[in-house]
C-alpha positions as CSV (number, residue, x, y, z in Angstrom):
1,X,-16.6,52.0,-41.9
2,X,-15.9,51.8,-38.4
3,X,-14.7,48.4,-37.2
4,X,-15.1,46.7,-33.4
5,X,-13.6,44.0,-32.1
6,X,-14.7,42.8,-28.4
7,X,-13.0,39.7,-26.7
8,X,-14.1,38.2,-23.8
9,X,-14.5,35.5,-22.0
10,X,-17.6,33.0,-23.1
11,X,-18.8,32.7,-19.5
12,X,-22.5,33.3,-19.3
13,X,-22.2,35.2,-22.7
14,X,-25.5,34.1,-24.6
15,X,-27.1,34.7,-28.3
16,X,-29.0,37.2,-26.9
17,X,-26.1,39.3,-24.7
18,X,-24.2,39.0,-28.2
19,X,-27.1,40.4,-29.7
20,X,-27.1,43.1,-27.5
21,X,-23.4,43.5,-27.3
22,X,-23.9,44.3,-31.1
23,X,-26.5,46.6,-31.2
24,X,-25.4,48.7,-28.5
25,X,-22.2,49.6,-30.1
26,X,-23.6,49.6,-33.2
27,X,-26.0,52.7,-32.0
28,X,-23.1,54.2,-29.6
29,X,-21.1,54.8,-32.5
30,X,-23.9,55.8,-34.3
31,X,-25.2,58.4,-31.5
32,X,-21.0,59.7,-30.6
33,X,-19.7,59.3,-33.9
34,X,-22.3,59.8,-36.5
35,X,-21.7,56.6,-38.2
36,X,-24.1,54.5,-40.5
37,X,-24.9,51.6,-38.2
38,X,-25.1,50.0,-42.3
39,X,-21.8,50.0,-42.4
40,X,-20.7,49.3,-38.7
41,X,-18.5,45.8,-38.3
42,X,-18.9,44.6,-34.8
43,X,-17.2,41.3,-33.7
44,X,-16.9,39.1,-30.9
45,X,-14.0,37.1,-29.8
46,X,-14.8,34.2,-27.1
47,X,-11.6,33.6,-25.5
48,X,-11.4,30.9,-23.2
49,X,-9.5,31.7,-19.7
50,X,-6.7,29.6,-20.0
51,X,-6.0,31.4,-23.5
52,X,-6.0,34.7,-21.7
53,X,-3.0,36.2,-19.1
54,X,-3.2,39.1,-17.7
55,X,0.2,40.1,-15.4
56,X,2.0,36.7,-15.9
57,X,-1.1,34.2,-15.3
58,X,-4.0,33.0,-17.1
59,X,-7.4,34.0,-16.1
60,X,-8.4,30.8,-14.9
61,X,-5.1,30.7,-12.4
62,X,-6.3,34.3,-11.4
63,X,-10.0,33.5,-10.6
64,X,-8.8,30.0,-9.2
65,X,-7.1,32.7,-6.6
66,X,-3.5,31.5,-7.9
């Protein structure tokens, strides 16, 4: 049962790119991999900016340019 996890952040992420985001990588791994898209776990994670840091800031200080 192959398990995905994607985090990103919520901006302009709708129902329908989730959607998507789901069956895409449901049929990648399906397609690559041979796996049963019936037992394929896909999950998103919306992680706001200032909850993420990448190389000592968060992403809102790095988009803000800081």
């Amino acid at each position: 049962m192959p398990f995905v996890n994607i985090k990103v952040t919520p901006d302009g992420l709708t129902p329908e790119k989730k959607a998507a985001l789901i069956a895409g990588v449901t049929e990648l791994l399906r397609v690559e991999l041979n796996k049963n898209p019936e037992t394929t776990v896909v999950i998103i994670d919306e992680v706001e900016t200032d909850n993420w840091g990448i190389g000592g800031k968060t992403v809102t200080q790095r988009r803000a340019g800081g």
